[in-house]
């Protein structure tokens, strides 16, 4: 059989950033997947960090972790959730990664004395990585590549040049360019303005890229006459100008694109052999369900980066998906853990919540506030879900207030603690493969017979994604067990603690891993489902 052609769909953005081009790209992916195609996604990020792992969540939102342990941009989370797929380390390419690879090769003498330049060395490296992404899973039919930033930025030029070359090399029918722009609506005159789009396309064509479709983002639907005008000025067919107005429910974006036949256009252009229509019945069902939900469940999310909700986007999404299962919307009270430490009125918010969640985090700041919330949940039988740091702090709180070890701590926060129950012990990782000092990506977890975890998962062995450095030291386990702590999930290779739960509590569960990365709109994660179900019961109790 002849080798399949590589097909790439490139997504760029113009006029302003934050257009939601990642969402649109993911929705295109969903439509194509529902036409029977296998989709891989790549995000190209123009910044010079090698990966977003070290970036402040305040600047860049959450770090999303793939199953093979890559620390990536949060947009990859949208791709995984919306397309319902799992990605790999090949799906994230930053300028930092590209430049450092090229410089390393230069130092090794791999370029045989050539002068190293942006073109061709950087652009070749980008192209090689795009092709590696296409081949990463072995079954990809279409690879969707989102170029971060805005056309016209200095930083993204090498990426744009690389994708321009890709069309030359792979051919017209194997490449499709989607450009997203902003179409502002002027309230004073009641007009839609297309000029910024025209300028942005001009900029893009100046770089040698002629878009095949334009997605016009705005608060209002872009009428047919305006779309025609854009088509004419930007040199694209009428049917390739798509209005992507704000939708009340995000999943409607896919249906809106489908209604305007964007997927048909792509399939035809890329000459894809697939189903004639994307079956979206389950999503239509989900949208109808969300529209009909009237009741809320109140969840207090206690964290240090709550001012930027994007820092907890996967957690928030996972809560919402679990809520839909029980016909509830989630009302999140975003509680700043540091403020909680000396603000009693803020503690009232905790008391009002039906359930309390402490997500992951790094560093000492705010940890005492988080433990105050955990103590409240434990003592007052309020459902609690702890994620990663949320598990470590639950164990520290228990050691201090139940077992009476007042000095109990993690060596992350106090290196000299006399009771280092959360610790970094290099030999703790004997038996498992580790890249750096962090445990990243999928690890096995065996669930204890008779535990709530086993009941929720309906499985004995699971795999979950990790991103942390410190671990519970099993040396202290026995005293915890005697006092009602259940170690319900364990890594079989190392014996490391993965999941804990409390006996005699309606729902007190915490895990060392990040379940939020595996939750999907139509398939919420079992731990989140259990947590929301318990929170609803708690609400009804009042
Ligand atoms: N700071 C903790 C650790 O490194 C927890 C990390 C997290 O919550 N993701 O182990």
Short mmCIF file of C-alpha atoms and ligand atoms in Angstrom, two decimals:
data_model
loop_
_atom_site.label_atom_id
_atom_site.label_comp_id
_atom_site.label_asym_id
_atom_site.label_seq_id
_atom_site.Cartn_x
_atom_site.Cartn_y
_atom_site.Cartn_z
CA UNK A 1 0.00 0.00 0.00
CA UNK A 2 1.26 3.48 -0.84
CA UNK A 3 2.41 5.58 2.06
CA UNK A 4 -0.27 8.01 3.23
CA UNK A 5 0.37 11.69 2.52
CA UNK A 6 0.99 13.86 5.54
CA UNK A 7 -1.82 16.35 5.95
CA UNK A 8 -1.38 19.50 8.00
CA UNK A 9 -3.88 22.11 9.07
CA UNK A 10 -2.21 25.31 10.25
CA UNK A 11 -4.01 27.74 12.50
CA UNK A 12 -2.80 31.34 12.83
CA UNK A 13 -4.24 34.39 14.54
CA UNK A 14 -4.25 38.07 13.75
CA UNK A 15 -5.29 41.50 15.04
CA UNK A 16 -5.24 40.62 18.76
CA UNK A 17 -4.25 37.70 20.97
CA UNK A 18 -6.71 35.71 23.09
CA UNK A 19 -9.06 35.14 20.17
CA UNK A 20 -9.65 31.60 21.28
CA UNK A 21 -7.97 30.19 18.20
CA UNK A 22 -6.94 27.15 20.22
CA UNK A 23 -10.60 26.47 20.96
CA UNK A 24 -11.59 26.89 17.31
CA UNK A 25 -8.73 24.64 16.24
CA UNK A 26 -9.76 21.99 18.77
CA UNK A 27 -13.37 22.20 17.58
CA UNK A 28 -12.21 21.62 14.00
CA UNK A 29 -10.33 18.61 15.38
CA UNK A 30 -13.49 17.32 17.02
CA UNK A 31 -15.45 17.60 13.77
CA UNK A 32 -12.73 15.83 11.80
CA UNK A 33 -12.42 13.11 14.43
CA UNK A 34 -16.14 12.55 14.23
CA UNK A 35 -15.72 12.02 10.52
CA UNK A 36 -13.53 9.08 11.38
CA UNK A 37 -10.13 10.72 11.11
CA UNK A 38 -7.25 10.45 13.57
CA UNK A 39 -6.07 13.84 14.72
CA UNK A 40 -2.82 14.93 16.32
CA UNK A 41 -2.28 18.49 17.55
CA UNK A 42 0.79 20.61 17.95
CA UNK A 43 1.09 23.99 19.60
CA UNK A 44 3.96 26.19 18.46
CA UNK A 45 4.82 28.74 21.11
CA UNK A 46 7.07 31.65 20.18
CA UNK A 47 8.52 32.28 23.64
CA UNK A 48 12.11 31.35 24.49
CA UNK A 49 11.36 29.15 27.50
CA UNK A 50 12.18 25.56 26.64
CA UNK A 51 8.81 24.53 28.05
CA UNK A 52 6.20 26.26 30.20
CA UNK A 53 7.19 24.11 33.22
CA UNK A 54 9.06 26.92 34.89
CA UNK A 55 6.68 29.74 33.98
CA UNK A 56 4.55 31.36 36.65
CA UNK A 57 0.93 30.23 36.51
CA UNK A 58 0.09 33.94 36.80
CA UNK A 59 1.68 34.56 33.44
CA UNK A 60 0.75 31.55 31.51
CA UNK A 61 -2.02 29.76 33.34
CA UNK A 62 -1.84 26.07 34.09
CA UNK A 63 0.90 23.75 32.95
CA UNK A 64 -0.77 20.82 31.24
CA UNK A 65 1.00 17.46 31.47
CA UNK A 66 0.78 14.82 28.76
CA UNK A 67 0.78 11.10 29.51
CA UNK A 68 4.44 10.83 28.51
CA UNK A 69 5.35 13.59 30.94
CA UNK A 70 5.73 16.71 28.81
CA UNK A 71 4.96 19.99 30.55
CA UNK A 72 2.93 21.90 28.02
CA UNK A 73 0.78 24.91 27.30
CA UNK A 74 -2.77 24.78 28.62
CA UNK A 75 -4.11 24.83 25.06
CA UNK A 76 -3.02 21.19 24.77
CA UNK A 77 -5.54 20.50 27.51
CA UNK A 78 -8.28 21.97 25.32
CA UNK A 79 -7.15 19.72 22.48
CA UNK A 80 -7.16 16.60 24.63
CA UNK A 81 -10.56 17.37 26.14
CA UNK A 82 -12.34 18.66 23.07
CA UNK A 83 -10.96 16.17 20.57
CA UNK A 84 -10.97 13.43 23.23
CA UNK A 85 -7.50 12.19 22.57
CA UNK A 86 -4.19 11.98 24.33
CA UNK A 87 -1.14 13.83 23.07
CA UNK A 88 2.58 13.32 23.47
CA UNK A 89 5.70 15.39 24.01
CA UNK A 90 5.88 16.01 20.27
CA UNK A 91 2.79 18.18 20.59
CA UNK A 92 4.59 21.10 22.15
CA UNK A 93 7.28 23.10 20.36
CA UNK A 94 8.62 26.36 21.73
CA UNK A 95 11.20 28.71 20.22
CA UNK A 96 13.37 27.90 23.24
CA UNK A 97 13.28 24.20 22.43
CA UNK A 98 14.04 24.78 18.76
CA UNK A 99 16.90 27.22 19.33
CA UNK A 100 18.55 25.16 22.05
CA UNK A 101 18.38 22.02 19.87
CA UNK A 102 19.98 23.87 16.96
CA UNK A 103 22.70 25.36 19.15
CA UNK A 104 23.43 21.95 20.68
CA UNK A 105 23.77 20.44 17.22
CA UNK A 106 26.07 23.27 16.21
CA UNK A 107 28.28 22.61 19.26
CA UNK A 108 28.45 18.95 18.35
CA UNK A 109 29.64 19.93 14.90
CA UNK A 110 26.63 18.41 13.16
CA UNK A 111 26.36 21.28 10.69
CA UNK A 112 29.86 20.64 9.38
CA UNK A 113 31.12 24.17 9.76
CA UNK A 114 28.18 25.90 8.11
CA UNK A 115 27.03 29.34 9.25
CA UNK A 116 23.96 28.70 11.37
CA UNK A 117 20.99 30.87 10.43
CA UNK A 118 17.30 31.27 11.18
CA UNK A 119 16.66 30.17 7.61
CA UNK A 120 17.36 27.33 6.95
CA UNK A 121 18.57 25.89 10.28
CA UNK A 122 15.86 27.07 12.64
CA UNK A 123 13.10 26.60 10.08
CA UNK A 124 14.38 23.11 9.20
CA UNK A 125 14.38 22.18 12.88
CA UNK A 126 10.77 23.39 13.16
CA UNK A 127 9.73 21.41 10.08
CA UNK A 128 11.45 18.26 11.36
CA UNK A 129 9.59 18.59 14.64
CA UNK A 130 6.26 19.09 12.87
CA UNK A 131 6.85 15.90 10.91
CA UNK A 132 7.90 14.06 14.08
CA UNK A 133 4.60 15.21 15.60
CA UNK A 134 2.64 13.89 12.65
CA UNK A 135 4.39 10.53 13.06
CA UNK A 136 4.32 10.44 16.88
CA UNK A 137 1.27 8.23 17.25
CA UNK A 138 1.63 6.36 14.00
CA UNK A 139 -2.01 6.64 12.96
CA UNK A 140 -2.44 10.38 12.34
CA UNK A 141 -4.56 11.43 9.36
CA UNK A 142 -4.48 15.17 10.00
CA UNK A 143 -2.13 17.15 12.19
CA UNK A 144 -3.52 20.43 13.49
CA UNK A 145 -0.79 22.97 14.20
CA UNK A 146 -1.61 26.10 16.14
CA UNK A 147 0.89 28.94 15.91
CA UNK A 148 0.86 30.91 19.14
CA UNK A 149 1.01 34.68 19.15
CA UNK A 150 -0.29 37.12 16.58
CA UNK A 151 0.77 37.51 12.96
CA UNK A 152 3.13 40.48 12.84
CA UNK A 153 5.01 39.56 16.02
CA UNK A 154 8.76 39.32 15.59
CA UNK A 155 8.88 36.11 17.63
CA UNK A 156 6.60 34.01 15.47
CA UNK A 157 8.28 34.81 12.13
CA UNK A 158 10.42 31.62 11.96
CA UNK A 159 7.31 29.50 12.63
CA UNK A 160 5.36 31.24 9.89
CA UNK A 161 8.25 30.87 7.49
CA UNK A 162 8.46 27.16 8.32
CA UNK A 163 4.78 26.55 7.64
CA UNK A 164 5.02 28.54 4.42
CA UNK A 165 7.75 26.16 3.32
CA UNK A 166 5.64 23.19 4.37
CA UNK A 167 3.04 24.05 1.73
CA UNK A 168 5.75 24.22 -0.92
CA UNK A 169 7.15 20.88 0.14
CA UNK A 170 4.03 18.87 0.96
CA UNK A 171 1.79 20.39 -1.69
CA UNK A 172 -1.36 22.47 -1.80
CA UNK A 173 -3.75 19.61 -1.22
CA UNK A 174 -1.86 18.45 1.88
CA UNK A 175 -1.86 21.79 3.69
CA UNK A 176 -4.69 24.03 4.83
CA UNK A 177 -4.28 27.47 6.41
CA UNK A 178 -6.92 28.80 8.78
CA UNK A 179 -6.49 32.37 9.93
CA UNK A 180 -8.43 33.75 12.92
CA UNK A 181 -9.07 37.46 13.23
CA UNK A 182 -11.09 39.84 15.31
CA UNK A 183 -14.09 41.57 13.79
CA UNK A 184 -15.03 44.31 16.22
CA UNK A 185 -18.58 45.55 16.63
CA UNK A 186 -18.96 49.28 17.16
CA UNK A 187 -21.86 49.85 19.50
CA UNK A 188 -22.12 53.56 18.72
CA UNK A 189 -22.77 53.02 15.02
CA UNK A 190 -24.02 49.45 15.24
CA UNK A 191 -21.45 48.35 12.67
CA UNK A 192 -19.17 45.39 12.18
CA UNK A 193 -15.66 46.36 11.14
CA UNK A 194 -13.66 44.22 8.74
CA UNK A 195 -10.67 46.48 8.18
CA UNK A 196 -8.45 44.88 10.88
CA UNK A 197 -9.06 41.52 9.21
CA UNK A 198 -8.06 42.90 5.83
CA UNK A 199 -4.85 44.28 7.30
CA UNK A 200 -4.06 41.07 9.11
CA UNK A 201 -4.50 38.99 5.97
CA UNK A 202 -2.34 41.46 4.09
CA UNK A 203 0.37 40.91 6.71
CA UNK A 204 0.02 37.13 6.38
CA UNK A 205 0.12 37.13 2.58
CA UNK A 206 3.16 39.40 2.82
CA UNK A 207 4.84 36.46 4.56
CA UNK A 208 3.85 34.23 1.69
CA UNK A 209 0.86 32.55 3.30
CA UNK A 210 -2.48 32.81 1.58
CA UNK A 211 -5.18 31.64 4.02
CA UNK A 212 -7.63 29.03 2.82
CA UNK A 213 -10.28 29.95 5.40
CA UNK A 214 -10.88 32.88 7.69
CA UNK A 215 -12.53 32.58 11.07
CA UNK A 216 -14.01 35.90 12.08
CA UNK A 217 -14.20 36.21 15.86
CA UNK A 218 -16.50 38.72 17.44
CA UNK A 219 -19.32 39.15 19.87
CA UNK A 220 -21.88 39.34 17.05
CA UNK A 221 -22.49 37.12 14.07
CA UNK A 222 -20.81 38.51 10.97
CA UNK A 223 -23.54 38.95 8.35
CA UNK A 224 -23.34 37.59 4.83
CA UNK A 225 -22.60 40.93 3.16
CA UNK A 226 -19.64 41.57 5.47
CA UNK A 227 -18.37 38.03 4.95
CA UNK A 228 -18.56 38.55 1.17
CA UNK A 229 -16.61 41.75 1.50
CA UNK A 230 -13.91 39.98 3.50
CA UNK A 231 -13.82 37.16 0.95
CA UNK A 232 -13.32 39.59 -1.87
CA UNK A 233 -10.63 41.69 -0.22
CA UNK A 234 -8.78 38.74 1.26
CA UNK A 235 -8.92 36.59 -1.83
CA UNK A 236 -10.70 33.56 -0.38
CA UNK A 237 -13.89 31.84 -1.57
CA UNK A 238 -17.13 33.17 -0.05
CA UNK A 239 -17.83 29.89 1.70
CA UNK A 240 -14.42 29.99 3.40
CA UNK A 241 -15.26 33.05 5.47
CA UNK A 242 -16.76 31.78 8.68
CA UNK A 243 -18.42 33.74 11.44
CA UNK A 244 -17.28 32.57 14.87
CA UNK A 245 -19.36 34.69 17.20
CA UNK A 246 -19.40 34.25 20.98
CA UNK A 247 -21.51 31.30 22.06
CA UNK A 248 -23.11 30.87 25.45
CA UNK A 249 -21.86 27.30 25.66
CA UNK A 250 -18.42 26.58 24.31
CA UNK A 251 -19.39 23.26 22.66
CA UNK A 252 -21.72 25.17 20.35
CA UNK A 253 -18.66 26.51 18.54
CA UNK A 254 -18.21 23.12 16.87
CA UNK A 255 -21.82 23.07 15.73
CA UNK A 256 -21.52 26.61 14.42
CA UNK A 257 -18.45 25.66 12.36
CA UNK A 258 -20.24 22.56 11.11
CA UNK A 259 -23.31 24.58 10.11
CA UNK A 260 -21.09 26.77 7.96
CA UNK A 261 -19.48 23.65 6.43
CA UNK A 262 -15.93 24.42 7.49
CA UNK A 263 -15.20 20.71 7.94
CA UNK A 264 -16.53 19.97 4.44
CA UNK A 265 -14.24 22.61 3.03
CA UNK A 266 -11.22 21.16 4.83
CA UNK A 267 -12.02 17.58 3.90
CA UNK A 268 -12.44 18.54 0.25
CA UNK A 269 -9.25 20.62 0.12
CA UNK A 270 -7.13 18.00 1.89
CA UNK A 271 -8.77 15.25 -0.19
CA UNK A 272 -9.54 13.21 2.88
CA UNK A 273 -11.30 9.91 2.63
CA UNK A 274 -13.76 9.95 5.54
CA UNK A 275 -17.37 9.92 6.75
CA UNK A 276 -19.62 12.40 4.92
CA UNK A 277 -20.93 13.98 8.13
CA UNK A 278 -19.54 14.44 11.63
CA UNK A 279 -21.96 12.82 14.06
CA UNK A 280 -22.34 15.25 16.91
CA UNK A 281 -25.49 13.85 18.57
CA UNK A 282 -23.85 13.34 21.96
CA UNK A 283 -22.55 16.89 21.99
CA UNK A 284 -25.94 18.25 20.99
CA UNK A 285 -27.31 16.24 23.91
CA UNK A 286 -24.70 17.73 26.24
CA UNK A 287 -25.46 21.27 25.06
CA UNK A 288 -29.20 20.76 25.58
CA UNK A 289 -28.53 19.33 29.00
CA UNK A 290 -26.30 22.24 30.05
CA UNK A 291 -28.97 24.68 28.87
CA UNK A 292 -31.59 23.00 31.00
CA UNK A 293 -29.55 22.89 34.22
CA UNK A 294 -30.84 25.31 36.82
CA UNK A 295 -29.30 24.13 40.07
CA UNK A 296 -25.89 24.82 41.43
CA UNK A 297 -23.45 23.11 43.70
CA UNK A 298 -21.01 25.33 45.57
CA UNK A 299 -17.37 24.36 45.53
CA UNK A 300 -14.65 26.26 47.34
CA UNK A 301 -11.39 26.07 45.42
CA UNK A 302 -8.57 27.04 47.77
CA UNK A 303 -5.38 27.97 45.95
CA UNK A 304 -2.68 30.51 45.62
CA UNK A 305 -3.20 31.57 42.01
CA UNK A 306 -6.99 32.06 42.16
CA UNK A 307 -6.87 35.53 40.62
CA UNK A 308 -6.15 33.91 37.30
CA UNK A 309 -8.69 31.17 36.79
CA UNK A 310 -6.68 29.80 33.88
CA UNK A 311 -4.15 28.60 36.46
CA UNK A 312 -6.68 25.90 37.40
CA UNK A 313 -8.40 25.43 34.07
CA UNK A 314 -8.28 21.60 33.96
CA UNK A 315 -9.57 21.41 37.55
CA UNK A 316 -12.40 23.81 36.76
CA UNK A 317 -13.32 21.91 33.58
CA UNK A 318 -13.25 18.59 35.45
CA UNK A 319 -15.60 19.98 38.10
CA UNK A 320 -17.99 21.19 35.43
CA UNK A 321 -18.05 17.82 33.62
CA UNK A 322 -18.78 16.02 36.87
CA UNK A 323 -21.55 18.54 37.60
CA UNK A 324 -23.25 17.85 34.25
CA UNK A 325 -23.49 14.16 35.18
CA UNK A 326 -25.70 15.12 38.11
CA UNK A 327 -27.52 17.99 36.36
CA UNK A 328 -25.74 20.67 38.33
CA UNK A 329 -23.75 23.70 37.43
CA UNK A 330 -20.67 24.36 39.50
CA UNK A 331 -20.37 27.62 41.32
CA UNK A 332 -16.74 27.96 42.28
CA UNK A 333 -15.72 30.24 45.15
CA UNK A 334 -12.13 31.08 44.31
CA UNK A 335 -10.46 31.37 47.70
CA UNK A 336 -7.01 32.88 48.04
CA UNK A 337 -5.28 30.55 50.48
CA UNK A 338 -2.88 33.20 51.70
CA UNK A 339 -5.66 35.66 52.53
CA UNK A 340 -7.58 32.90 54.27
CA UNK A 341 -4.88 32.74 56.90
CA UNK A 342 -6.05 35.95 58.54
CA UNK A 343 -9.39 36.87 57.06
CA UNK A 344 -12.35 35.49 58.94
CA UNK A 345 -14.93 36.76 56.48
CA UNK A 346 -13.20 34.74 53.79
CA UNK A 347 -13.48 31.69 55.99
CA UNK A 348 -17.26 32.17 55.88
CA UNK A 349 -17.01 31.33 52.16
CA UNK A 350 -15.44 28.00 53.10
CA UNK A 351 -18.30 27.32 55.48
CA UNK A 352 -20.87 28.04 52.78
CA UNK A 353 -19.32 25.55 50.35
CA UNK A 354 -20.84 22.13 49.66
CA UNK A 355 -17.41 20.74 48.89
CA UNK A 356 -13.80 21.89 49.22
CA UNK A 357 -11.00 21.29 46.76
CA UNK A 358 -7.28 22.04 47.17
CA UNK A 359 -5.47 21.74 43.84
CA UNK A 360 -1.77 21.40 43.13
CA UNK A 361 0.81 24.03 43.90
CA UNK A 362 4.42 24.76 44.70
CA UNK A 363 6.09 26.66 47.53
CA UNK A 364 5.25 27.56 51.09
CA UNK A 365 3.07 30.61 50.50
CA UNK A 366 -0.57 29.94 51.28
CA UNK A 367 -0.08 26.39 52.58
CA UNK A 368 -1.29 27.20 56.11
CA UNK A 369 -4.54 28.62 54.67
CA UNK A 370 -5.02 25.49 52.62
CA UNK A 371 -4.57 23.35 55.73
CA UNK A 372 -7.15 25.46 57.59
CA UNK A 373 -9.66 24.62 54.86
CA UNK A 374 -8.66 20.93 54.94
CA UNK A 375 -9.04 20.78 58.72
CA UNK A 376 -12.48 22.32 58.42
CA UNK A 377 -13.49 19.74 55.78
CA UNK A 378 -12.13 16.85 57.84
CA UNK A 379 -13.75 17.89 61.12
CA UNK A 380 -17.09 18.99 59.70
CA UNK A 381 -17.50 16.08 57.30
CA UNK A 382 -17.52 18.36 54.28
CA UNK A 383 -16.51 16.56 51.07
CA UNK A 384 -12.85 17.16 50.28
CA UNK A 385 -10.79 16.48 47.19
CA UNK A 386 -7.06 17.11 47.36
CA UNK A 387 -4.90 17.12 44.25
CA UNK A 388 -1.15 16.60 44.51
CA UNK A 389 -0.15 19.34 46.97
CA UNK A 390 -3.75 18.96 48.22
CA UNK A 391 -2.87 15.38 49.25
CA UNK A 392 0.45 16.28 50.82
CA UNK A 393 -1.19 19.01 52.90
CA UNK A 394 -4.04 16.70 53.93
CA UNK A 395 -1.45 14.30 55.33
CA UNK A 396 0.46 17.10 57.08
CA UNK A 397 -2.77 18.46 58.57
CA UNK A 398 -3.67 14.97 59.81
CA UNK A 399 -0.23 14.45 61.32
CA UNK A 400 -0.36 17.77 63.14
CA UNK A 401 -3.94 17.79 64.37
CA UNK A 402 -4.89 14.13 64.72
CA UNK A 403 -1.58 12.44 65.45
CA UNK A 404 -0.24 15.40 67.42
CA UNK A 405 3.03 15.87 65.50
CA UNK A 406 2.96 19.64 65.54
CA UNK A 407 6.20 19.91 63.59
CA UNK A 408 5.02 17.67 60.75
CA UNK A 409 5.87 19.18 57.39
CA UNK A 410 7.15 18.72 53.88
CA UNK A 411 10.84 19.34 53.35
CA UNK A 412 9.72 21.57 50.49
CA UNK A 413 8.55 24.05 53.15
CA UNK A 414 10.92 23.30 56.04
CA UNK A 415 14.08 21.36 55.38
CA UNK A 416 14.81 20.97 59.09
CA UNK A 417 11.47 19.62 60.27
CA UNK A 418 11.73 16.84 62.85
CA UNK A 419 8.80 15.02 61.19
CA UNK A 420 9.46 15.16 57.42
CA UNK A 421 6.52 13.08 56.27
CA UNK A 422 6.59 14.60 52.78
CA UNK A 423 10.12 14.42 51.51
CA UNK A 424 12.41 14.11 48.53
CA UNK A 425 14.35 10.88 48.86
CA UNK A 426 16.37 10.15 45.72
CA UNK A 427 16.14 6.40 46.25
CA UNK A 428 12.36 6.62 46.49
CA UNK A 429 12.30 6.28 42.71
CA UNK A 430 14.12 2.97 42.49
CA UNK A 431 12.33 0.84 39.95
CA UNK A 432 10.77 3.60 37.87
CA UNK A 433 12.06 5.68 35.01
CA UNK A 434 12.63 9.31 35.85
CA UNK A 435 13.77 12.07 33.53
CA UNK A 436 14.72 14.88 35.89
CA UNK A 437 13.90 15.32 39.55
CA UNK A 438 10.16 15.55 39.03
CA UNK A 439 7.82 12.62 38.69
CA UNK A 440 6.09 13.56 35.43
CA UNK A 441 3.42 11.84 33.36
CA UNK A 442 1.69 8.48 33.68
CA UNK A 443 2.50 6.10 36.54
CA UNK A 444 0.70 2.95 37.61
CA UNK A 445 -1.45 2.85 40.70
CA UNK A 446 -2.97 -0.23 42.37
CA UNK A 447 -6.19 0.31 44.26
CA UNK A 448 -6.92 -1.24 47.63
CA UNK A 449 -9.66 -3.84 47.88
CA UNK A 450 -12.74 -2.47 49.64
CA UNK A 451 -11.68 1.19 49.28
CA UNK A 452 -13.82 4.04 48.02
CA UNK A 453 -11.21 4.59 45.30
CA UNK A 454 -11.78 1.09 43.96
CA UNK A 455 -15.52 1.56 44.07
CA UNK A 456 -15.29 4.84 42.15
CA UNK A 457 -12.83 3.66 39.53
CA UNK A 458 -14.39 0.21 39.14
CA UNK A 459 -10.88 -1.06 38.48
CA UNK A 460 -7.93 -2.51 40.37
CA UNK A 461 -5.18 -0.86 38.39
CA UNK A 462 -5.15 2.61 36.95
CA UNK A 463 -2.68 5.01 35.38
CA UNK A 464 -2.65 8.69 36.27
CA UNK A 465 -0.51 11.69 35.39
CA UNK A 466 1.95 13.23 37.80
CA UNK A 467 3.86 16.47 38.22
CA UNK A 468 5.63 16.75 41.55
CA UNK A 469 8.92 16.29 43.28
CA UNK A 470 8.03 15.31 46.85
CA UNK A 471 6.45 12.09 48.13
CA UNK A 472 4.87 10.73 51.27
CA UNK A 473 7.50 8.85 53.27
CA UNK A 474 6.05 5.39 53.97
CA UNK A 475 8.09 5.16 57.13
CA UNK A 476 5.31 7.12 58.84
CA UNK A 477 2.43 5.16 57.34
CA UNK A 478 1.54 2.82 60.20
CA UNK A 479 0.49 5.48 62.65
CA UNK A 480 -1.73 7.06 60.01
CA UNK A 481 -3.40 3.74 59.24
CA UNK A 482 -4.06 3.05 62.92
CA UNK A 483 -5.85 6.36 63.15
CA UNK A 484 -8.20 5.93 60.25
CA UNK A 485 -6.24 7.01 57.19
CA UNK A 486 -6.61 4.60 54.30
CA UNK A 487 -3.80 4.39 51.76
CA UNK A 488 -6.04 3.30 48.95
CA UNK A 489 -3.73 3.72 45.98
CA UNK A 490 -0.08 2.70 45.69
CA UNK A 491 2.47 2.67 42.92
CA UNK A 492 3.25 -1.05 42.48
CA UNK A 493 6.88 -0.55 41.41
CA UNK A 494 7.95 1.63 44.34
CA UNK A 495 5.24 1.44 46.97
CA UNK A 496 4.83 5.23 46.79
CA UNK A 497 1.55 6.62 48.06
CA UNK A 498 -0.81 7.66 45.26
CA UNK A 499 -4.23 7.98 46.88
CA UNK A 500 -5.57 8.41 50.38
CA UNK A 501 -9.03 8.49 51.89
CA UNK A 502 -10.49 8.80 55.34
CA UNK A 503 -12.66 6.23 57.03
CA UNK A 504 -15.70 7.66 58.79
CA UNK A 505 -16.00 10.61 56.47
CA UNK A 506 -18.57 10.95 53.68
CA UNK A 507 -15.87 11.91 51.15
CA UNK A 508 -12.31 12.78 52.00
CA UNK A 509 -10.04 11.76 49.17
CA UNK A 510 -6.74 13.07 47.94
CA UNK A 511 -4.29 11.93 45.33
CA UNK A 512 -0.64 12.51 44.55
CA UNK A 513 -1.45 12.61 40.82
CA UNK A 514 -3.50 15.04 38.75
CA UNK A 515 -6.80 13.42 37.75
CA UNK A 516 -7.91 16.71 36.18
CA UNK A 517 -5.78 16.04 33.11
CA UNK A 518 -7.82 12.99 32.17
CA UNK A 519 -11.37 14.27 32.58
CA UNK A 520 -13.47 14.68 29.43
CA UNK A 521 -16.77 16.54 28.79
CA UNK A 522 -18.75 13.35 28.27
CA UNK A 523 -16.58 11.23 30.49
CA UNK A 524 -15.87 12.94 33.80
CA UNK A 525 -13.13 11.56 36.00
CA UNK A 526 -14.35 9.11 38.69
CA UNK A 527 -12.75 11.07 41.54
CA UNK A 528 -14.41 14.30 40.45
CA UNK A 529 -17.70 12.45 39.96
CA UNK A 530 -17.50 11.00 43.46
CA UNK A 531 -16.58 14.38 44.90
CA UNK A 532 -19.45 16.22 43.21
CA UNK A 533 -21.95 13.51 44.13
CA UNK A 534 -20.88 13.78 47.78
CA UNK A 535 -21.02 17.59 47.62
CA UNK A 536 -24.58 17.44 46.31
CA UNK A 537 -25.54 15.11 49.16
CA UNK A 538 -23.87 17.51 51.60
CA UNK A 539 -25.84 20.42 50.16
CA UNK A 540 -29.12 18.54 50.54
CA UNK A 541 -28.28 17.78 54.15
CA UNK A 542 -28.42 21.47 55.05
N1 LIG B 1 5.01 21.03 45.46
C1 LIG B 1 4.66 19.67 45.55
C2 LIG B 1 5.75 18.75 45.00
O1 LIG B 1 6.60 19.19 44.26
C3 LIG B 1 3.32 19.39 44.88
C4 LIG B 1 3.32 19.66 43.41
C5 LIG B 1 1.95 19.78 42.81
O2 LIG B 1 0.97 20.01 43.52
N2 LIG B 1 1.83 19.65 41.50
O3 LIG B 1 5.78 17.60 45.29
#
